[in-house]
Amino acid sequence: RNSRDSSSAAHLMTTASLVPPQAGCFLSGPVVLDLISQGVIGIEPFRPENVGPASVDLTLSNEFRIFKDIAGPVRIAADTDYRTLTNLKVLADGETLILQPGEFVLGITEEQISLPGSIGGLLEGRSRYARCGIVIHLTASLMQPGICSRQVLEIVNLSKFPVELVPGEAVCQFIFVRMEGEGHYQGRFHGQKL
């Protein structure tokens, strides 16, 4: 059994050496900082203290989209525009948003992320919110290479109590992933605003 374990470990080491170290991997905090200093990755505004070991925390803006009360079904298709289903709400300085149990709103990050064609990313909520029943980014976590936009957040309160959303708080994290090859997102949400 020990010889099989040794041969498996040797096989894994050999296999790992065949994969280019740059492609398909999460970028560490020091690598992200280096790429920002070189101008390869852009984050504006940038707060160095928000860089973690494998992600960068992003903060909640004061802009939200509140869904209208609509009777009847809404057909969701390629041309459906969420802006026709919502009202824009911009909070004043110091104001917060109360999210009721079961309520769903759209938010957006303060930071704009700019990526080259060789880097994509994943957007995930922070665990302090998840553990209180708050989903910060419900679906669509893939961030395409070549984007230059703020990140829209799909926020829902799954808890049994109202919660207070505070602009300026770090609510999600962006994980940078180096791609094998290049691509450039040119879809309808390129350069998105809320």
N, C-alpha and C. Protein backbone atom coordinates (compact mmCIF):
# COMPACT_ATOMS: atom_id res chain seq x y z
N ARG A 1 0.83 -1.19 0.00
CA ARG A 1 0.00 0.00 0.00
C ARG A 1 0.87 1.26 0.00
N ASN A 2 1.94 1.25 0.76
CA ASN A 2 2.82 2.42 0.80
C ASN A 2 3.46 2.69 -0.54
N SER A 3 3.82 1.62 -1.26
CA SER A 3 4.44 1.84 -2.57
C SER A 3 3.45 2.44 -3.55
N ARG A 4 2.15 2.03 -3.43
CA ARG A 4 1.14 2.62 -4.30
C ARG A 4 0.95 4.10 -3.97
N ASP A 5 0.92 4.45 -2.67
CA ASP A 5 0.81 5.85 -2.28
C ASP A 5 1.97 6.66 -2.83
N SER A 6 3.18 6.08 -2.78
CA SER A 6 4.36 6.78 -3.29
C SER A 6 4.27 6.99 -4.79
N SER A 7 3.81 5.94 -5.51
CA SER A 7 3.72 6.08 -6.96
C SER A 7 2.62 7.06 -7.35
N SER A 8 1.51 7.12 -6.56
CA SER A 8 0.46 8.10 -6.83
C SER A 8 0.97 9.51 -6.63
N ALA A 9 1.73 9.72 -5.57
CA ALA A 9 2.30 11.04 -5.30
C ALA A 9 3.25 11.45 -6.41
N ALA A 10 4.06 10.48 -6.88
CA ALA A 10 5.00 10.78 -7.97
C ALA A 10 4.24 11.12 -9.24
N HIS A 11 3.12 10.39 -9.50
CA HIS A 11 2.31 10.67 -10.68
C HIS A 11 1.71 12.08 -10.60
N LEU A 12 1.21 12.45 -9.40
CA LEU A 12 0.65 13.79 -9.23
C LEU A 12 1.70 14.86 -9.46
N MET A 13 2.91 14.63 -8.96
CA MET A 13 3.98 15.61 -9.15
C MET A 13 4.32 15.74 -10.62
N THR A 14 4.36 14.61 -11.33
CA THR A 14 4.66 14.64 -12.76
C THR A 14 3.55 15.35 -13.53
N THR A 15 2.30 15.01 -13.20
CA THR A 15 1.16 15.64 -13.86
C THR A 15 1.15 17.14 -13.60
N ALA A 16 1.40 17.53 -12.35
CA ALA A 16 1.41 18.95 -12.02
C ALA A 16 2.46 19.71 -12.80
N SER A 17 3.58 19.07 -13.09
CA SER A 17 4.63 19.76 -13.83
C SER A 17 4.25 20.01 -15.29
N LEU A 18 3.21 19.31 -15.79
CA LEU A 18 2.78 19.50 -17.17
C LEU A 18 1.86 20.71 -17.32
N VAL A 19 1.26 21.17 -16.23
CA VAL A 19 0.33 22.30 -16.27
C VAL A 19 1.12 23.59 -16.13
N PRO A 20 0.96 24.52 -17.05
CA PRO A 20 1.67 25.80 -16.91
C PRO A 20 1.28 26.48 -15.60
N PRO A 21 2.23 26.96 -14.83
CA PRO A 21 1.90 27.54 -13.53
C PRO A 21 1.06 28.80 -13.63
N GLN A 22 1.06 29.49 -14.78
CA GLN A 22 0.32 30.75 -14.90
C GLN A 22 -1.15 30.54 -15.25
N ALA A 23 -1.49 29.49 -15.95
CA ALA A 23 -2.84 29.35 -16.50
C ALA A 23 -3.77 28.63 -15.55
N GLY A 24 -5.00 29.13 -15.44
CA GLY A 24 -6.03 28.44 -14.69
C GLY A 24 -5.86 28.47 -13.19
N CYS A 25 -5.15 29.44 -12.67
CA CYS A 25 -4.93 29.48 -11.23
C CYS A 25 -5.45 30.79 -10.63
N PHE A 26 -5.80 30.72 -9.34
CA PHE A 26 -6.16 31.93 -8.60
C PHE A 26 -4.89 32.72 -8.37
N LEU A 27 -4.98 34.04 -8.45
CA LEU A 27 -3.82 34.88 -8.21
C LEU A 27 -3.76 35.26 -6.73
N SER A 28 -2.59 35.15 -6.17
CA SER A 28 -2.41 35.49 -4.76
C SER A 28 -2.41 37.01 -4.58
N GLY A 29 -2.60 37.44 -3.35
CA GLY A 29 -2.59 38.86 -3.04
C GLY A 29 -1.35 39.58 -3.53
N PRO A 30 -0.13 39.04 -3.25
CA PRO A 30 1.08 39.71 -3.74
C PRO A 30 1.14 39.81 -5.25
N VAL A 31 0.66 38.79 -5.96
CA VAL A 31 0.65 38.83 -7.43
C VAL A 31 -0.33 39.90 -7.91
N VAL A 32 -1.51 39.98 -7.27
CA VAL A 32 -2.51 41.00 -7.64
C VAL A 32 -1.92 42.39 -7.42
N LEU A 33 -1.27 42.61 -6.28
CA LEU A 33 -0.65 43.91 -6.01
C LEU A 33 0.39 44.26 -7.06
N ASP A 34 1.17 43.27 -7.46
CA ASP A 34 2.20 43.50 -8.49
C ASP A 34 1.55 43.87 -9.83
N LEU A 35 0.48 43.16 -10.20
CA LEU A 35 -0.20 43.44 -11.47
C LEU A 35 -0.91 44.79 -11.45
N ILE A 36 -1.38 45.20 -10.28
CA ILE A 36 -1.97 46.54 -10.15
C ILE A 36 -0.89 47.60 -10.34
N SER A 37 0.28 47.38 -9.71
CA SER A 37 1.37 48.36 -9.82
C SER A 37 1.89 48.48 -11.25
N GLN A 38 1.77 47.38 -12.02
CA GLN A 38 2.19 47.40 -13.43
C GLN A 38 1.10 47.96 -14.35
N GLY A 39 -0.10 48.17 -13.82
CA GLY A 39 -1.20 48.67 -14.64
C GLY A 39 -1.92 47.58 -15.42
N VAL A 40 -1.65 46.31 -15.11
CA VAL A 40 -2.30 45.20 -15.81
C VAL A 40 -3.74 45.03 -15.32
N ILE A 41 -3.91 45.10 -14.00
CA ILE A 41 -5.24 45.06 -13.37
C ILE A 41 -5.53 46.46 -12.85
N GLY A 42 -6.76 46.93 -13.07
CA GLY A 42 -7.17 48.23 -12.54
C GLY A 42 -8.29 48.08 -11.52
N ILE A 43 -8.16 48.74 -10.39
CA ILE A 43 -9.22 48.81 -9.39
C ILE A 43 -9.30 50.27 -8.96
N GLU A 44 -10.48 50.87 -9.15
CA GLU A 44 -10.63 52.29 -8.84
C GLU A 44 -11.96 52.55 -8.14
N PRO A 45 -11.99 53.05 -6.92
CA PRO A 45 -10.84 53.40 -6.09
C PRO A 45 -10.18 52.14 -5.52
N PHE A 46 -8.88 52.24 -5.28
CA PHE A 46 -8.11 51.10 -4.78
C PHE A 46 -7.72 51.32 -3.33
N ARG A 47 -7.99 50.31 -2.51
CA ARG A 47 -7.61 50.33 -1.10
C ARG A 47 -6.70 49.14 -0.84
N PRO A 48 -5.38 49.36 -0.70
CA PRO A 48 -4.45 48.24 -0.50
C PRO A 48 -4.82 47.33 0.67
N GLU A 49 -5.46 47.89 1.71
CA GLU A 49 -5.83 47.08 2.87
C GLU A 49 -6.93 46.07 2.55
N ASN A 50 -7.59 46.20 1.40
CA ASN A 50 -8.63 45.26 1.00
C ASN A 50 -8.10 44.04 0.26
N VAL A 51 -6.78 43.99 0.04
CA VAL A 51 -6.17 42.84 -0.64
C VAL A 51 -5.89 41.75 0.38
N GLY A 52 -6.47 40.57 0.13
CA GLY A 52 -6.26 39.42 1.02
C GLY A 52 -5.33 38.40 0.38
N PRO A 53 -5.21 37.23 0.99
CA PRO A 53 -4.30 36.21 0.47
C PRO A 53 -4.65 35.71 -0.93
N ALA A 54 -5.97 35.68 -1.26
CA ALA A 54 -6.37 35.15 -2.58
C ALA A 54 -7.52 35.92 -3.20
N SER A 55 -7.81 37.13 -2.69
CA SER A 55 -8.92 37.91 -3.24
C SER A 55 -8.77 39.36 -2.82
N VAL A 56 -9.63 40.20 -3.41
CA VAL A 56 -9.68 41.61 -3.04
C VAL A 56 -11.12 41.92 -2.63
N ASP A 57 -11.27 42.47 -1.43
CA ASP A 57 -12.60 42.85 -0.95
C ASP A 57 -13.08 44.08 -1.72
N LEU A 58 -14.36 44.07 -2.08
CA LEU A 58 -15.01 45.20 -2.75
C LEU A 58 -16.10 45.74 -1.84
N THR A 59 -16.35 47.03 -1.95
CA THR A 59 -17.28 47.68 -1.04
C THR A 59 -18.60 48.04 -1.72
N LEU A 60 -19.63 48.14 -0.89
CA LEU A 60 -20.98 48.43 -1.35
C LEU A 60 -21.15 49.92 -1.62
N SER A 61 -21.68 50.25 -2.78
CA SER A 61 -21.99 51.63 -3.14
C SER A 61 -23.29 52.06 -2.46
N ASN A 62 -23.66 53.31 -2.65
CA ASN A 62 -24.92 53.83 -2.11
C ASN A 62 -26.05 53.77 -3.13
N GLU A 63 -25.83 53.06 -4.24
CA GLU A 63 -26.84 52.96 -5.30
C GLU A 63 -27.50 51.58 -5.26
N PHE A 64 -28.82 51.56 -5.34
CA PHE A 64 -29.57 50.31 -5.32
C PHE A 64 -30.68 50.35 -6.36
N ARG A 65 -31.11 49.19 -6.80
CA ARG A 65 -32.28 49.05 -7.65
C ARG A 65 -33.31 48.27 -6.83
N ILE A 66 -34.45 48.92 -6.57
CA ILE A 66 -35.53 48.32 -5.79
C ILE A 66 -36.60 47.82 -6.77
N PHE A 67 -36.99 46.56 -6.63
CA PHE A 67 -37.95 45.98 -7.57
C PHE A 67 -39.35 46.53 -7.33
N LYS A 68 -40.02 46.83 -8.43
CA LYS A 68 -41.41 47.31 -8.40
C LYS A 68 -42.34 46.15 -8.06
N ASP A 69 -43.50 46.49 -7.49
CA ASP A 69 -44.56 45.49 -7.29
C ASP A 69 -45.29 45.35 -8.62
N ILE A 70 -45.12 44.22 -9.26
CA ILE A 70 -45.71 43.99 -10.58
C ILE A 70 -46.64 42.80 -10.49
N ALA A 71 -47.90 43.00 -10.86
CA ALA A 71 -48.86 41.90 -10.88
C ALA A 71 -48.72 41.17 -12.20
N GLY A 72 -48.74 39.87 -12.13
CA GLY A 72 -48.66 39.09 -13.36
C GLY A 72 -47.24 38.68 -13.67
N PRO A 73 -47.08 37.75 -14.55
CA PRO A 73 -45.74 37.24 -14.87
C PRO A 73 -44.92 38.23 -15.71
N VAL A 74 -43.63 38.22 -15.47
CA VAL A 74 -42.68 38.99 -16.27
C VAL A 74 -41.91 37.99 -17.11
N ARG A 75 -41.96 38.18 -18.40
CA ARG A 75 -41.24 37.27 -19.30
C ARG A 75 -39.75 37.64 -19.28
N ILE A 76 -38.91 36.65 -18.96
CA ILE A 76 -37.46 36.86 -18.93
C ILE A 76 -36.88 36.30 -20.23
N ALA A 77 -36.31 37.19 -21.02
CA ALA A 77 -35.72 36.80 -22.31
C ALA A 77 -34.42 37.59 -22.48
N ALA A 78 -33.75 37.35 -23.58
CA ALA A 78 -32.46 37.99 -23.83
C ALA A 78 -32.54 39.51 -23.80
N ASP A 79 -33.69 40.07 -24.16
CA ASP A 79 -33.81 41.53 -24.21
C ASP A 79 -34.50 42.13 -22.98
N THR A 80 -34.78 41.32 -21.96
CA THR A 80 -35.40 41.85 -20.74
C THR A 80 -34.44 42.81 -20.05
N ASP A 81 -34.92 43.98 -19.69
CA ASP A 81 -34.09 45.01 -19.06
C ASP A 81 -34.52 45.16 -17.61
N TYR A 82 -33.63 44.80 -16.69
CA TYR A 82 -33.95 44.88 -15.27
C TYR A 82 -34.30 46.31 -14.84
N ARG A 83 -33.84 47.29 -15.56
CA ARG A 83 -34.13 48.69 -15.20
C ARG A 83 -35.61 49.03 -15.35
N THR A 84 -36.31 48.32 -16.26
CA THR A 84 -37.75 48.56 -16.40
C THR A 84 -38.54 47.92 -15.25
N LEU A 85 -37.92 47.02 -14.51
CA LEU A 85 -38.57 46.31 -13.41
C LEU A 85 -38.25 46.91 -12.05
N THR A 86 -37.37 47.92 -12.04
CA THR A 86 -36.86 48.46 -10.79
C THR A 86 -36.88 49.99 -10.79
N ASN A 87 -36.72 50.54 -9.60
CA ASN A 87 -36.51 51.98 -9.43
C ASN A 87 -35.13 52.18 -8.83
N LEU A 88 -34.40 53.18 -9.33
CA LEU A 88 -33.09 53.50 -8.80
C LEU A 88 -33.25 54.28 -7.51
N LYS A 89 -32.51 53.86 -6.48
CA LYS A 89 -32.50 54.57 -5.19
C LYS A 89 -31.05 54.87 -4.84
N VAL A 90 -30.72 56.15 -4.68
CA VAL A 90 -29.38 56.58 -4.30
C VAL A 90 -29.47 57.13 -2.88
N LEU A 91 -28.74 56.52 -1.97
CA LEU A 91 -28.78 56.93 -0.57
C LEU A 91 -27.90 58.15 -0.33
N ALA A 92 -28.35 59.01 0.56
CA ALA A 92 -27.55 60.17 0.98
C ALA A 92 -26.41 59.69 1.89
N ASP A 93 -25.40 60.52 2.06
CA ASP A 93 -24.29 60.19 2.95
C ASP A 93 -24.83 59.83 4.34
N GLY A 94 -24.35 58.70 4.87
CA GLY A 94 -24.77 58.27 6.20
C GLY A 94 -26.06 57.47 6.23
N GLU A 95 -26.77 57.43 5.11
CA GLU A 95 -28.03 56.68 5.04
C GLU A 95 -27.75 55.22 4.76
N THR A 96 -28.62 54.33 5.27
CA THR A 96 -28.49 52.89 5.03
C THR A 96 -29.78 52.37 4.39
N LEU A 97 -29.73 51.13 3.91
CA LEU A 97 -30.90 50.51 3.30
C LEU A 97 -31.33 49.34 4.16
N ILE A 98 -32.61 49.32 4.56
CA ILE A 98 -33.17 48.19 5.33
C ILE A 98 -33.73 47.18 4.34
N LEU A 99 -33.26 45.96 4.45
CA LEU A 99 -33.69 44.86 3.58
C LEU A 99 -34.54 43.90 4.41
N GLN A 100 -35.79 43.77 4.05
CA GLN A 100 -36.73 42.93 4.80
C GLN A 100 -36.51 41.45 4.49
N PRO A 101 -36.95 40.55 5.37
CA PRO A 101 -36.83 39.11 5.09
C PRO A 101 -37.48 38.77 3.74
N GLY A 102 -36.75 38.03 2.92
CA GLY A 102 -37.24 37.63 1.60
C GLY A 102 -37.10 38.69 0.53
N GLU A 103 -36.66 39.88 0.88
CA GLU A 103 -36.54 40.96 -0.10
C GLU A 103 -35.26 40.82 -0.92
N PHE A 104 -35.37 41.21 -2.19
CA PHE A 104 -34.27 41.11 -3.15
C PHE A 104 -34.05 42.47 -3.78
N VAL A 105 -32.81 42.95 -3.79
CA VAL A 105 -32.46 44.22 -4.43
C VAL A 105 -31.17 44.03 -5.23
N LEU A 106 -30.93 44.96 -6.11
CA LEU A 106 -29.65 45.01 -6.80
C LEU A 106 -28.82 46.12 -6.17
N GLY A 107 -27.55 45.84 -5.95
CA GLY A 107 -26.60 46.84 -5.49
C GLY A 107 -25.45 46.88 -6.49
N ILE A 108 -24.45 47.66 -6.18
CA ILE A 108 -23.29 47.74 -7.07
C ILE A 108 -22.07 48.09 -6.21
N THR A 109 -20.91 47.67 -6.66
CA THR A 109 -19.69 47.97 -5.92
C THR A 109 -19.27 49.42 -6.16
N GLU A 110 -18.55 49.98 -5.20
CA GLU A 110 -17.94 51.29 -5.40
C GLU A 110 -16.81 51.18 -6.42
N GLU A 111 -16.10 50.06 -6.40
CA GLU A 111 -14.92 49.89 -7.24
C GLU A 111 -15.26 49.48 -8.68
N GLN A 112 -14.52 50.03 -9.60
CA GLN A 112 -14.55 49.59 -10.98
C GLN A 112 -13.34 48.69 -11.19
N ILE A 113 -13.59 47.52 -11.80
CA ILE A 113 -12.52 46.56 -12.09
C ILE A 113 -12.23 46.58 -13.57
N SER A 114 -10.94 46.68 -13.93
CA SER A 114 -10.51 46.60 -15.33
C SER A 114 -9.56 45.42 -15.46
N LEU A 115 -9.87 44.52 -16.37
CA LEU A 115 -9.06 43.31 -16.56
C LEU A 115 -8.55 43.21 -17.98
N PRO A 116 -7.35 42.65 -18.16
CA PRO A 116 -6.87 42.36 -19.51
C PRO A 116 -7.55 41.09 -20.02
N GLY A 117 -7.33 40.76 -21.26
CA GLY A 117 -7.93 39.58 -21.86
C GLY A 117 -7.41 38.27 -21.31
N SER A 118 -6.33 38.31 -20.55
CA SER A 118 -5.73 37.08 -20.01
C SER A 118 -6.14 36.78 -18.57
N ILE A 119 -6.99 37.64 -17.99
CA ILE A 119 -7.41 37.44 -16.60
C ILE A 119 -8.92 37.61 -16.50
N GLY A 120 -9.57 36.64 -15.87
CA GLY A 120 -10.99 36.71 -15.55
C GLY A 120 -11.13 36.71 -14.04
N GLY A 121 -12.32 36.41 -13.56
CA GLY A 121 -12.47 36.40 -12.12
C GLY A 121 -13.78 35.79 -11.66
N LEU A 122 -13.87 35.66 -10.36
CA LEU A 122 -15.08 35.19 -9.69
C LEU A 122 -15.46 36.21 -8.64
N LEU A 123 -16.74 36.46 -8.51
CA LEU A 123 -17.24 37.40 -7.51
C LEU A 123 -18.05 36.61 -6.49
N GLU A 124 -17.65 36.70 -5.24
CA GLU A 124 -18.30 35.94 -4.18
C GLU A 124 -18.63 36.86 -3.01
N GLY A 125 -19.73 36.56 -2.31
CA GLY A 125 -20.06 37.28 -1.10
C GLY A 125 -19.11 36.92 0.02
N ARG A 126 -19.11 37.74 1.05
CA ARG A 126 -18.27 37.47 2.22
C ARG A 126 -19.05 36.65 3.24
N SER A 127 -18.33 35.78 3.94
CA SER A 127 -18.99 34.82 4.84
C SER A 127 -19.71 35.49 6.01
N ARG A 128 -19.27 36.66 6.45
CA ARG A 128 -19.97 37.33 7.57
C ARG A 128 -21.42 37.63 7.20
N TYR A 129 -21.69 37.88 5.93
CA TYR A 129 -23.06 38.11 5.48
C TYR A 129 -23.80 36.79 5.30
N ALA A 130 -23.14 35.82 4.69
CA ALA A 130 -23.76 34.52 4.44
C ALA A 130 -24.20 33.87 5.75
N ARG A 131 -23.40 34.01 6.80
CA ARG A 131 -23.72 33.38 8.08
C ARG A 131 -24.89 34.06 8.78
N CYS A 132 -25.28 35.22 8.30
CA CYS A 132 -26.47 35.91 8.83
C CYS A 132 -27.65 35.77 7.87
N GLY A 133 -27.51 34.94 6.83
CA GLY A 133 -28.61 34.69 5.90
C GLY A 133 -28.70 35.70 4.76
N ILE A 134 -27.64 36.46 4.54
CA ILE A 134 -27.66 37.47 3.48
C ILE A 134 -26.80 36.99 2.31
N VAL A 135 -27.43 36.85 1.17
CA VAL A 135 -26.71 36.49 -0.06
C VAL A 135 -26.34 37.80 -0.75
N ILE A 136 -25.07 38.03 -0.95
CA ILE A 136 -24.61 39.29 -1.55
C ILE A 136 -24.55 39.17 -3.07
N HIS A 137 -24.22 37.99 -3.56
CA HIS A 137 -24.15 37.81 -5.01
C HIS A 137 -24.77 36.46 -5.34
N LEU A 138 -26.05 36.49 -5.73
CA LEU A 138 -26.87 35.29 -5.84
C LEU A 138 -26.41 34.33 -6.93
N THR A 139 -26.18 34.83 -8.14
CA THR A 139 -25.77 33.97 -9.25
C THR A 139 -24.78 34.74 -10.11
N ALA A 140 -24.43 34.17 -11.23
CA ALA A 140 -23.60 34.84 -12.23
C ALA A 140 -22.27 35.32 -11.65
N SER A 141 -21.56 34.42 -10.98
CA SER A 141 -20.31 34.82 -10.31
C SER A 141 -19.13 34.96 -11.27
N LEU A 142 -19.24 34.46 -12.49
CA LEU A 142 -18.13 34.55 -13.44
C LEU A 142 -17.98 35.98 -13.95
N MET A 143 -16.78 36.51 -13.82
CA MET A 143 -16.45 37.83 -14.36
C MET A 143 -15.53 37.61 -15.56
N GLN A 144 -15.98 38.05 -16.70
CA GLN A 144 -15.30 37.76 -17.97
C GLN A 144 -13.99 38.54 -18.11
N PRO A 145 -13.05 37.99 -18.87
CA PRO A 145 -11.82 38.74 -19.16
C PRO A 145 -12.13 39.98 -19.98
N GLY A 146 -11.33 41.01 -19.79
CA GLY A 146 -11.48 42.23 -20.58
C GLY A 146 -12.56 43.17 -20.09
N ILE A 147 -13.17 42.88 -18.91
CA ILE A 147 -14.21 43.78 -18.41
C ILE A 147 -13.61 45.09 -17.91
N CYS A 148 -14.43 46.10 -17.89
CA CYS A 148 -14.07 47.39 -17.28
C CYS A 148 -15.36 47.96 -16.73
N SER A 149 -15.70 47.56 -15.49
CA SER A 149 -16.99 47.95 -14.94
C SER A 149 -17.03 47.77 -13.44
N ARG A 150 -18.03 48.40 -12.84
CA ARG A 150 -18.37 48.11 -11.46
C ARG A 150 -19.19 46.82 -11.47
N GLN A 151 -19.23 46.12 -10.36
CA GLN A 151 -19.89 44.82 -10.32
C GLN A 151 -21.27 44.93 -9.69
N VAL A 152 -22.29 44.53 -10.44
CA VAL A 152 -23.66 44.54 -9.93
C VAL A 152 -23.83 43.35 -8.98
N LEU A 153 -24.45 43.61 -7.84
CA LEU A 153 -24.65 42.61 -6.79
C LEU A 153 -26.13 42.24 -6.70
N GLU A 154 -26.41 40.97 -6.62
CA GLU A 154 -27.77 40.45 -6.50
C GLU A 154 -27.97 40.08 -5.04
N ILE A 155 -28.57 40.96 -4.26
CA ILE A 155 -28.61 40.84 -2.80
C ILE A 155 -29.99 40.39 -2.35
N VAL A 156 -30.02 39.33 -1.53
CA VAL A 156 -31.30 38.84 -1.01
C VAL A 156 -31.14 38.53 0.48
N ASN A 157 -32.20 38.83 1.23
CA ASN A 157 -32.23 38.55 2.66
C ASN A 157 -32.98 37.24 2.89
N LEU A 158 -32.24 36.18 3.20
CA LEU A 158 -32.85 34.88 3.48
C LEU A 158 -33.09 34.66 4.96
N SER A 159 -32.76 35.65 5.78
CA SER A 159 -32.92 35.51 7.23
C SER A 159 -34.38 35.78 7.62
N LYS A 160 -34.65 35.69 8.93
CA LYS A 160 -36.00 35.94 9.45
C LYS A 160 -36.13 37.32 10.06
N PHE A 161 -35.12 38.19 9.83
CA PHE A 161 -35.13 39.52 10.43
C PHE A 161 -34.68 40.55 9.41
N PRO A 162 -35.12 41.79 9.54
CA PRO A 162 -34.62 42.84 8.65
C PRO A 162 -33.13 43.07 8.88
N VAL A 163 -32.43 43.44 7.83
CA VAL A 163 -31.00 43.75 7.95
C VAL A 163 -30.73 45.13 7.37
N GLU A 164 -29.65 45.72 7.84
CA GLU A 164 -29.26 47.06 7.41
C GLU A 164 -28.03 46.95 6.52
N LEU A 165 -28.15 47.40 5.28
CA LEU A 165 -27.03 47.41 4.36
C LEU A 165 -26.35 48.78 4.45
N VAL A 166 -25.05 48.76 4.66
CA VAL A 166 -24.30 49.98 4.92
C VAL A 166 -23.34 50.27 3.77
N PRO A 167 -23.57 51.32 2.99
CA PRO A 167 -22.62 51.68 1.94
C PRO A 167 -21.22 51.89 2.51
N GLY A 168 -20.23 51.48 1.73
CA GLY A 168 -18.83 51.60 2.15
C GLY A 168 -18.30 50.36 2.85
N GLU A 169 -19.18 49.42 3.22
CA GLU A 169 -18.73 48.19 3.86
C GLU A 169 -18.23 47.20 2.80
N ALA A 170 -17.21 46.43 3.16
CA ALA A 170 -16.71 45.37 2.27
C ALA A 170 -17.70 44.21 2.31
N VAL A 171 -18.40 44.00 1.21
CA VAL A 171 -19.48 43.00 1.19
C VAL A 171 -19.17 41.79 0.32
N CYS A 172 -18.21 41.92 -0.59
CA CYS A 172 -17.91 40.81 -1.49
C CYS A 172 -16.42 40.78 -1.77
N GLN A 173 -16.00 39.73 -2.46
CA GLN A 173 -14.59 39.58 -2.79
C GLN A 173 -14.43 39.16 -4.25
N PHE A 174 -13.44 39.73 -4.88
CA PHE A 174 -13.14 39.41 -6.28
C PHE A 174 -11.91 38.51 -6.29
N ILE A 175 -12.05 37.36 -6.93
CA ILE A 175 -10.97 36.39 -7.05
C ILE A 175 -10.47 36.43 -8.49
N PHE A 176 -9.20 36.74 -8.67
CA PHE A 176 -8.62 36.87 -10.01
C PHE A 176 -8.10 35.52 -10.48
N VAL A 177 -8.42 35.17 -11.74
CA VAL A 177 -8.03 33.88 -12.31
C VAL A 177 -7.31 34.13 -13.63
N ARG A 178 -6.08 33.61 -13.72
CA ARG A 178 -5.32 33.75 -14.97
C ARG A 178 -5.82 32.70 -15.95
N MET A 179 -6.12 33.14 -17.17
CA MET A 179 -6.67 32.25 -18.19
C MET A 179 -5.58 31.61 -19.04
N GLU A 180 -5.93 30.50 -19.64
CA GLU A 180 -5.09 29.93 -20.69
C GLU A 180 -5.63 30.50 -21.99
N GLY A 181 -4.85 31.31 -22.68
CA GLY A 181 -5.32 32.03 -23.85
C GLY A 181 -5.93 33.36 -23.43
N GLU A 182 -6.62 34.02 -24.37
CA GLU A 182 -7.21 35.33 -24.09
C GLU A 182 -8.63 35.40 -24.61
N GLY A 183 -9.39 36.29 -24.03
CA GLY A 183 -10.75 36.56 -24.48
C GLY A 183 -11.11 37.96 -24.03
N HIS A 184 -12.08 38.56 -24.68
CA HIS A 184 -12.51 39.91 -24.31
C HIS A 184 -14.03 39.98 -24.33
N TYR A 185 -14.62 40.23 -23.17
CA TYR A 185 -16.07 40.32 -23.06
C TYR A 185 -16.55 41.60 -23.75
N GLN A 186 -17.53 41.44 -24.64
CA GLN A 186 -18.13 42.59 -25.33
C GLN A 186 -19.65 42.53 -25.28
N GLY A 187 -20.19 41.83 -24.27
CA GLY A 187 -21.63 41.65 -24.15
C GLY A 187 -22.36 42.89 -23.68
N ARG A 188 -23.64 42.76 -23.46
CA ARG A 188 -24.51 43.90 -23.16
C ARG A 188 -24.20 44.57 -21.83
N PHE A 189 -23.51 43.86 -20.91
CA PHE A 189 -23.22 44.46 -19.62
C PHE A 189 -21.79 44.98 -19.54
N HIS A 190 -21.11 45.07 -20.67
CA HIS A 190 -19.76 45.66 -20.68
C HIS A 190 -19.85 47.13 -20.25
N GLY A 191 -19.04 47.49 -19.26
CA GLY A 191 -19.08 48.86 -18.76
C GLY A 191 -20.36 49.18 -18.00
N GLN A 192 -20.96 48.15 -17.40
CA GLN A 192 -22.29 48.30 -16.78
C GLN A 192 -22.33 49.35 -15.67
N LYS A 193 -23.49 49.94 -15.59
CA LYS A 193 -23.85 50.83 -14.49
C LYS A 193 -25.14 50.28 -13.90
N LEU A 194 -25.48 50.71 -12.72
CA LEU A 194 -26.70 50.20 -12.09
C LEU A 194 -27.91 50.93 -12.68
